Tab-separated table of C-alpha atoms in Angstrom:
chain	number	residue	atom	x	y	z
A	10	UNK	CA	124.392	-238.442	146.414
A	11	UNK	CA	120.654	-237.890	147.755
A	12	UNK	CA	119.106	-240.434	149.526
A	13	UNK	CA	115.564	-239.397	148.885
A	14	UNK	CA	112.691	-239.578	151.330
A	15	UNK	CA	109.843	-237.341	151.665
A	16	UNK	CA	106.224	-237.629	152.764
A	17	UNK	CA	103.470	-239.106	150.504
A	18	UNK	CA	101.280	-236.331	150.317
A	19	UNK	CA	104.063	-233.781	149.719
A	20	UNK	CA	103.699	-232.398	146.575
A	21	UNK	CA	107.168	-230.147	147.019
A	22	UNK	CA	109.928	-231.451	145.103
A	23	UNK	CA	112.375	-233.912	146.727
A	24	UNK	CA	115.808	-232.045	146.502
A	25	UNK	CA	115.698	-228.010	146.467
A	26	UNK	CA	118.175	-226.916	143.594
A	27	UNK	CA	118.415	-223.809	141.871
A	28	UNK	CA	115.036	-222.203	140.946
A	29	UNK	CA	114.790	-219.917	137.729
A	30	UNK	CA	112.256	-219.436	134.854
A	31	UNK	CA	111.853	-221.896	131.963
A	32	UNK	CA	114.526	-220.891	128.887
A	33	UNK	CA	115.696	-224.100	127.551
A	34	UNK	CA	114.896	-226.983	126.111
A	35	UNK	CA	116.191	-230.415	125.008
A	36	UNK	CA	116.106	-232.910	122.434
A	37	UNK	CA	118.387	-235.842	121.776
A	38	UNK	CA	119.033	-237.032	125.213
A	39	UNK	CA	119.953	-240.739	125.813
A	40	UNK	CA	117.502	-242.400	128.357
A	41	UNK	CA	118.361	-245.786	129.525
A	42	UNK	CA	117.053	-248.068	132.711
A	43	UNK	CA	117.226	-251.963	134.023
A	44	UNK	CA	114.590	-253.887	136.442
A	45	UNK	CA	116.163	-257.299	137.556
A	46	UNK	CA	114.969	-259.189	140.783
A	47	UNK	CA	117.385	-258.948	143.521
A	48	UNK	CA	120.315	-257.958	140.980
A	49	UNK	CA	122.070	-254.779	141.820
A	50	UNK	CA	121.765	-252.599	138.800
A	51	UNK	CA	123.592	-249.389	138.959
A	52	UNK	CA	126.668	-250.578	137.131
A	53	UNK	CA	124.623	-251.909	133.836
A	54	UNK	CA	122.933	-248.504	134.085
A	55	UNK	CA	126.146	-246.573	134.235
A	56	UNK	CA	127.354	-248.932	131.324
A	57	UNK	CA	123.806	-248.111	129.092
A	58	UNK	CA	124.588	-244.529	129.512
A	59	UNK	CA	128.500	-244.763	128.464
A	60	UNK	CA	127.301	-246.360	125.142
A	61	UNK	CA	124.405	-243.217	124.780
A	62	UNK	CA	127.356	-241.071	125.544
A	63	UNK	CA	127.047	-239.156	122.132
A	64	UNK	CA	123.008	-238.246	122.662
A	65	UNK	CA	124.318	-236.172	125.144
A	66	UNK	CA	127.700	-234.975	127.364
A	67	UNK	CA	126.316	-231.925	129.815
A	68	UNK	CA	125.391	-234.042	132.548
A	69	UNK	CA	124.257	-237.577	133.743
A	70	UNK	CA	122.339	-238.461	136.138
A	71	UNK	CA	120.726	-242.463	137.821
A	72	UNK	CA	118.266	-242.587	140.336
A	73	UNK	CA	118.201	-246.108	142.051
A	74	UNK	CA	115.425	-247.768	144.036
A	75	UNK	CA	115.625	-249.958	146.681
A	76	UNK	CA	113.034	-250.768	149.777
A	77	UNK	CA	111.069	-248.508	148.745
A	78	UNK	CA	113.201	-245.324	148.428
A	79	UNK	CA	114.984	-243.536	145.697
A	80	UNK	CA	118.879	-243.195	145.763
A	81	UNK	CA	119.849	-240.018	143.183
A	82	UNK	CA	123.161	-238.834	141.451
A	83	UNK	CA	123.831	-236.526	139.061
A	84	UNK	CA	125.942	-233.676	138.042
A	85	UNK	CA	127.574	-231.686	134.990
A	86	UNK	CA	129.932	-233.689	133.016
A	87	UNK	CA	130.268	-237.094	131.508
A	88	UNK	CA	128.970	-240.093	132.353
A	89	UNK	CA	132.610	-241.420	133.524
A	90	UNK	CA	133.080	-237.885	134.991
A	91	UNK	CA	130.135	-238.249	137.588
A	92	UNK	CA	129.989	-241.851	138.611
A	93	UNK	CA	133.136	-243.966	139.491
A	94	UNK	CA	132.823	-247.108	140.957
A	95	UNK	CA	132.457	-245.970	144.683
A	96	UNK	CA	129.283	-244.111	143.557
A	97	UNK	CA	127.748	-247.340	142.193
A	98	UNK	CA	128.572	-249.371	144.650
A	99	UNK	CA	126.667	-247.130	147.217
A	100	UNK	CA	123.543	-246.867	144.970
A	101	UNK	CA	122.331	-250.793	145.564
A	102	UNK	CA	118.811	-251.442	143.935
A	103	UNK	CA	117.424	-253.737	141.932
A	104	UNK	CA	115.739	-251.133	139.274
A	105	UNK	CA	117.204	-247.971	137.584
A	106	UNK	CA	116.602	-245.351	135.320
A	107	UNK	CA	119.419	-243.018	133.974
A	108	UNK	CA	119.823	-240.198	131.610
A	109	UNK	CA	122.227	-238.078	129.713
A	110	UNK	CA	121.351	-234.818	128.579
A	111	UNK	CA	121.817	-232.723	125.778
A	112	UNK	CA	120.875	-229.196	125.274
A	113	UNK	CA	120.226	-226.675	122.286
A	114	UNK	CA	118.918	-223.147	123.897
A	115	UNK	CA	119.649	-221.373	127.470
A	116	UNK	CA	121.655	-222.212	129.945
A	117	UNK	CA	123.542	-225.391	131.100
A	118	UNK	CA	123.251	-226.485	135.030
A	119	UNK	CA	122.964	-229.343	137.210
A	120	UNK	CA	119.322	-228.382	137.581
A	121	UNK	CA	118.624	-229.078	134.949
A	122	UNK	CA	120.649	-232.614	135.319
A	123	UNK	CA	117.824	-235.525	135.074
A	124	UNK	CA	116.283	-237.891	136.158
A	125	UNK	CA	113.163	-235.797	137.792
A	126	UNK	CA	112.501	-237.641	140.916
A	127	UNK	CA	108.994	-236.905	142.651
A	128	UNK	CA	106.768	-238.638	145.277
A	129	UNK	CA	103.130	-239.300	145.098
A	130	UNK	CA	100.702	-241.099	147.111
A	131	UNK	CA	101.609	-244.797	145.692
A	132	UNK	CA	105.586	-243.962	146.481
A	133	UNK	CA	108.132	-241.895	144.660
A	134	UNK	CA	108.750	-242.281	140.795
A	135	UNK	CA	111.771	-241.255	138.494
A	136	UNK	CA	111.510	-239.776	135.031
A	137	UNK	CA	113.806	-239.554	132.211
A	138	UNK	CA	112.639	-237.613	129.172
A	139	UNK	CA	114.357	-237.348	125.727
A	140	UNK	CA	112.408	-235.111	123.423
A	141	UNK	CA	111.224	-231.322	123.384
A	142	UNK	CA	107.304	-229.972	124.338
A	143	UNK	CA	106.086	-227.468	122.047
A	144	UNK	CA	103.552	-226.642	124.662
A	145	UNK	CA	105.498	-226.501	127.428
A	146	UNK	CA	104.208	-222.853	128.569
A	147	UNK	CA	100.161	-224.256	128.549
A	148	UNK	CA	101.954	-227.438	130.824
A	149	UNK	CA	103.330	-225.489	133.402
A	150	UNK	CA	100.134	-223.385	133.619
A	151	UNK	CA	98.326	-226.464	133.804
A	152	UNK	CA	100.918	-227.942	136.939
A	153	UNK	CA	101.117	-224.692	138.497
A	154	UNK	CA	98.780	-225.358	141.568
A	155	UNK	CA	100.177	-222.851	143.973
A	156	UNK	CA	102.368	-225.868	145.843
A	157	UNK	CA	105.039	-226.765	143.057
A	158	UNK	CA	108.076	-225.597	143.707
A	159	UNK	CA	109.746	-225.865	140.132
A	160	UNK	CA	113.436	-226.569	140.619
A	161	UNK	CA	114.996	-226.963	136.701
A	162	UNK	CA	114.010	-224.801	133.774
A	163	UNK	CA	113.238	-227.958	131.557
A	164	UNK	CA	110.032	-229.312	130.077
A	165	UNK	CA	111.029	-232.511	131.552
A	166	UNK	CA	110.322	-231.434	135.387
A	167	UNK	CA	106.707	-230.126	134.313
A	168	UNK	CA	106.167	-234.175	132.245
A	169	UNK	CA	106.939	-235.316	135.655
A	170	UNK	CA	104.606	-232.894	137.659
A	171	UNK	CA	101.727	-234.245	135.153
A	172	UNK	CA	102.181	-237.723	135.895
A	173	UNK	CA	102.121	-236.574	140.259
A	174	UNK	CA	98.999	-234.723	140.400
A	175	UNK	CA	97.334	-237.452	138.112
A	176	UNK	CA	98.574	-240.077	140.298
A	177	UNK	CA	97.497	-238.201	143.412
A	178	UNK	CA	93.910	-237.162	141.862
A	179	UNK	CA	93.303	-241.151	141.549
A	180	UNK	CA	94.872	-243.132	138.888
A	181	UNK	CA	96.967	-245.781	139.129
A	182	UNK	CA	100.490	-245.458	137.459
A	183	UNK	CA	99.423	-246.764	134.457
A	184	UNK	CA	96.630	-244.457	133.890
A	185	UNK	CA	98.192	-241.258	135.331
A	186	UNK	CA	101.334	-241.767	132.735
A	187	UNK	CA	98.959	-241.988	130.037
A	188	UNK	CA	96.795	-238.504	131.546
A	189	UNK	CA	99.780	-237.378	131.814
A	190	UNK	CA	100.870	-237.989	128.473
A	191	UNK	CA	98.161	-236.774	126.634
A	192	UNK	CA	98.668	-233.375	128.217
A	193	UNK	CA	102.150	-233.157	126.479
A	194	UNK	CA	102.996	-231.641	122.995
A	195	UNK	CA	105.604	-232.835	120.676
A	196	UNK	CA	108.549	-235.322	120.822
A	197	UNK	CA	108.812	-236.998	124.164
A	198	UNK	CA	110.266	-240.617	124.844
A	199	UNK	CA	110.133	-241.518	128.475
A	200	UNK	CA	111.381	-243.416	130.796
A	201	UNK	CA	109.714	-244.063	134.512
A	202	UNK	CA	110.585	-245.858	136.918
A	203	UNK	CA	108.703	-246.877	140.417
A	204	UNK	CA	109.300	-249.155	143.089
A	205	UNK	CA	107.986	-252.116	141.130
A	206	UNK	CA	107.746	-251.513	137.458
A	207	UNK	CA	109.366	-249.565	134.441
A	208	UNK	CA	107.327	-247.693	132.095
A	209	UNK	CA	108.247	-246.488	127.907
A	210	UNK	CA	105.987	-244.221	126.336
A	211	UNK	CA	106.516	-242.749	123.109
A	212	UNK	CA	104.754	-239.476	121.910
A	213	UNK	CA	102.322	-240.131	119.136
A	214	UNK	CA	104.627	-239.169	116.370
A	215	UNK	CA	107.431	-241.596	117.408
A	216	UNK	CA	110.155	-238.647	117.106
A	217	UNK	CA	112.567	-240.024	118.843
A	218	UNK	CA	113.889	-243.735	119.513
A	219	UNK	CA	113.070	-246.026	122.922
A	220	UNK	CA	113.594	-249.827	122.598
A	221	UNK	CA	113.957	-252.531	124.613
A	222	UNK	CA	115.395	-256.063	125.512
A	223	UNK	CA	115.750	-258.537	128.216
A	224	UNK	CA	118.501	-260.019	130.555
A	225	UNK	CA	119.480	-263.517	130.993
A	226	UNK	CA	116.626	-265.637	130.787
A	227	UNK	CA	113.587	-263.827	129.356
A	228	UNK	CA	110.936	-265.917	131.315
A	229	UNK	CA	112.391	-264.528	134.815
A	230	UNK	CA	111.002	-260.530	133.786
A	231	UNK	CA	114.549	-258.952	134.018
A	232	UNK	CA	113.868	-255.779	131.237
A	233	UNK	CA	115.875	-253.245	130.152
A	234	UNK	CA	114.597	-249.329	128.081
A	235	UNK	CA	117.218	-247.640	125.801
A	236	UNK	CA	117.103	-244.510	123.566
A	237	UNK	CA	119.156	-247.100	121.264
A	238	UNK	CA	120.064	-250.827	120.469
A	239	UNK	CA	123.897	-249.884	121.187
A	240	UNK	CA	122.630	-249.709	125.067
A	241	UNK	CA	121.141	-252.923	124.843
A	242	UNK	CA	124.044	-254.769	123.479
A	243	UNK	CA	126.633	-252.715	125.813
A	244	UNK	CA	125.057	-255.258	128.491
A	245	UNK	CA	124.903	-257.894	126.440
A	246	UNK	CA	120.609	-257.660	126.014
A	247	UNK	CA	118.826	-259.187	123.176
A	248	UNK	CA	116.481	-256.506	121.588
A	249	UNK	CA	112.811	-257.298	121.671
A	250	UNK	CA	110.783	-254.562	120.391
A	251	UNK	CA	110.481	-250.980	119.539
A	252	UNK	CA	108.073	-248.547	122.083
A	253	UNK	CA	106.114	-248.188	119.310
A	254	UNK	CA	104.762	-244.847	118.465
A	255	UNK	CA	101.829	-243.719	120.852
A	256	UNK	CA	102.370	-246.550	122.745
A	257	UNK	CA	102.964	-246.959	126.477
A	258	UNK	CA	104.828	-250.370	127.489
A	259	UNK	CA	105.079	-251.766	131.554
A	260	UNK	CA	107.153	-254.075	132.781
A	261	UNK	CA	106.317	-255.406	136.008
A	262	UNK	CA	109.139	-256.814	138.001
A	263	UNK	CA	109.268	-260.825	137.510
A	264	UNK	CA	106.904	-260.103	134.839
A	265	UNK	CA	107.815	-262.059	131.393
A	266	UNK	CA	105.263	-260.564	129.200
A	267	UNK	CA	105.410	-256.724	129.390
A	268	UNK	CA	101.712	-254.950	129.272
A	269	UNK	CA	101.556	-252.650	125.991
A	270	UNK	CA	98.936	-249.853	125.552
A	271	UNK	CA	98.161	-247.643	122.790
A	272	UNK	CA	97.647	-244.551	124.491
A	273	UNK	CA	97.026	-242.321	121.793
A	274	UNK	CA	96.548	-242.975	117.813
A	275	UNK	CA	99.952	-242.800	115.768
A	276	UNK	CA	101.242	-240.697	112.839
A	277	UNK	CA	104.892	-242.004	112.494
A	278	UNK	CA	106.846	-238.852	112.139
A	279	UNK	CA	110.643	-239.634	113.176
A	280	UNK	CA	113.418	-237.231	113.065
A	281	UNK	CA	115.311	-237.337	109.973
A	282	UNK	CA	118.831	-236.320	111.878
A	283	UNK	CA	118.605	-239.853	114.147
A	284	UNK	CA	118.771	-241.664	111.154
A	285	UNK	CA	121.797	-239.313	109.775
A	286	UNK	CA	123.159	-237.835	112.689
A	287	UNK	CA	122.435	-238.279	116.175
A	288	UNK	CA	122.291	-241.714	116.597
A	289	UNK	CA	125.182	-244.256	116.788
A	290	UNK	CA	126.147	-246.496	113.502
A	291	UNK	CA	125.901	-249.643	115.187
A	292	UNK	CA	122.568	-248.784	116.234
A	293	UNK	CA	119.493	-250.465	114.402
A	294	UNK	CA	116.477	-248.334	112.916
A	295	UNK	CA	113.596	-250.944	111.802
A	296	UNK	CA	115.507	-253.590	111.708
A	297	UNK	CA	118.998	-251.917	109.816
A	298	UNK	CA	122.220	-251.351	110.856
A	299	UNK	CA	122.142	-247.239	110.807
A	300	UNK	CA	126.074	-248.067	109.220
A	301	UNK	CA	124.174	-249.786	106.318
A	302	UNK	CA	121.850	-247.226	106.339
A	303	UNK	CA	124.319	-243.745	105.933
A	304	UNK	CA	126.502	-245.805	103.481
A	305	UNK	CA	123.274	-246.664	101.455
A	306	UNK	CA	123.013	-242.565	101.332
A	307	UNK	CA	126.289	-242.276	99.850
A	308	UNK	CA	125.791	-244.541	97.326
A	309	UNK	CA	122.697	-243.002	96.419
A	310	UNK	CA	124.516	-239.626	95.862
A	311	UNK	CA	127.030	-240.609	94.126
A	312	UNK	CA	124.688	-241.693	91.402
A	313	UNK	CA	122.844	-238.874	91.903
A	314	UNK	CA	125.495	-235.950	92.113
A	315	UNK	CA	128.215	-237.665	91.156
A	316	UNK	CA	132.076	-235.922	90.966
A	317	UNK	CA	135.390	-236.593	89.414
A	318	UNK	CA	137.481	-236.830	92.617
A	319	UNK	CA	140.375	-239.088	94.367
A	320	UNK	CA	139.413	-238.717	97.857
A	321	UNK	CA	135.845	-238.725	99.933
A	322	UNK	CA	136.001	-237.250	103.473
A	323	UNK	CA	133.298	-237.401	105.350
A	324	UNK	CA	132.263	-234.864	107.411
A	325	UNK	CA	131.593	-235.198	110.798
A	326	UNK	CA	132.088	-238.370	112.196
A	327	UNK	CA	128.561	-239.674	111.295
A	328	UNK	CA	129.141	-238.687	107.615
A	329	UNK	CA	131.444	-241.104	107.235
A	330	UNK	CA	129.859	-244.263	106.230
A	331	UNK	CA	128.164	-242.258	103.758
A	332	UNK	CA	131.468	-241.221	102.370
A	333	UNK	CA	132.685	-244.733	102.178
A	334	UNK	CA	129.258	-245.091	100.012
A	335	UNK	CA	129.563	-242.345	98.050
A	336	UNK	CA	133.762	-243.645	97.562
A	337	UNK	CA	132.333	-247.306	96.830
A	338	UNK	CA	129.995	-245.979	94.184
């Protein structure tokens, strides 16, 4: 557990882990956070994350505020591996932002463990990124002012040194995340959290997922992000909306109508394999059950390709309601 606290004008990373040179990156992460007025919040984080459990089992990671400061966990392992309830109960905080994160190059360590917690002028921030930059060497050059002290060898850490120096060069959050943004190649969903607001962004291209919904009452502002719908309805939140593609949505503590900015023109380009593969079947994509959806597949085959046969297996797991289509048809 960190209880993080540094000075406003540091620019020096607020824990000192590991340092090494960038060899990895990520894609289909789960990101997840909750903002709820004077409603301890850790426990429907670590409950969002269980549910995202399949975008990603290296490591998981919540950073909590409260008063003012940041409260971060996170290690290697699952999310039931690195929180029990002890942890939660000594990360009190009324808004949270989580992650779980999955790999596909280099190596795996708990530097590399996220959220990316960093302080700027208006207070510290947390950032959880799902997504890969395709100009993550031209980023780093860009960030690399002599001071930063990079501590993780993801793409993710340099997102978050983008949104620092354009917070401390002048912009409010709202404007630095979108500076920030714009600096940033390729498929990047975020997640940001400050002392009194959440922020979703999408990249332009809308490559992978970020929703969200509401708890209890929606007029009293309590808001909650998810890299799926099955995180929402985990905690028993209605879904509202998408994070549209290109778009950049804040919700303000208390606040019942969240702010939404188009921050840069869309070209809807979403990864085939969420729809397939990487996202859970109860999940919904525009609307459809992603269950309907693979079995709809199946049946399509079959009339397509289809084989004298007695049995259907799908193969893995997430081929399966497509083999029940493909079986049905």
């Amino acid at each position: 557990m960190q209880n993080l606290e540094t000075h406003p004008k540091s620019r020096r990373p607020v824990h000192q882990l590991e340092i090494e040179r960038p060899d990895r990156m990520e894609e289909a992460c789960g990101v997840f956070a909750v903002q709820a007025l004077e409603q301890p919040v850790a426990n429907l984080v670590y409950f969002g994350l269980y549910a995202l459990q399949h975008r990603g089992q290296e490591s998981a990671g919540i950073a909590v505020f409260n008063d003012g400061k940041v409260r971060l966990h996170k290690d290697m392992g699952l999310v039931s591996q690195v929180f029990d309830q002890d942890v939660l109960e000594r990360m009190p905080g009324a808004l949270a932002v989580g992650h779980n994160r999955y790999s596909t190059t280099g190596s795996s360590k708990v530097c590399n463990a996220q959220p990316v917690v960093l302080m700027t002028r208006l207070g510290p921030f947390a950032l959880a990124h799902n997504g890969n930059l395709v100009n993550a060497a031209e980023l780093r050059a860009q960030v690399d002012d002599g001071e930063v002290e990079f501590t993780s060898t993801t793409d993710s850490e340099l997102i978050a040194y983008a949104v620092q120096q354009a917070v401390d060069g002048g912009l409010d959050w709202t404007e630095g995340i979108k500076a920030a943004a714009s600096q940033c190649q390729g498929a990047f969903s975020l997640v940001i959290g400050t002392s009194d607001a959440l922020y979703g962004l999408r990249d332009g291209y809308g490559i992978r997922p970020l929703v969200y919904g509401y708890l209890g009452d929606q007029d009293r502002g309590h808001w909650v992000l998810s890299s799926e719908t099955c995180g929402l309805d985990i905690i028993g939140s209605p879904f509202v909306a998408d994070v549209e593609p290109g778009e950049l949505v804040v919700f303000r503590c208390g606040d019942p109508t969240p702010e939404r900015h188009r921050w840069i023109e869309p070209t809807t380009r979403i990864c085939v394999f969420e729809m397939i593969y990487f996202a859970r079947p109860d999940s919904r994509f525009f609307g459809e059950s992603l269950y309907s959806y693979r079995q709809r597949i199946g049946q399509i085959l079959a009339r397509e390709s289809a084989v004298e046969a007695d049995l259907v297996i799908g193969v893995p797991d997430s081929g399966i309601p497509a083999a029940i289509g493909y079986s049905q048809s």
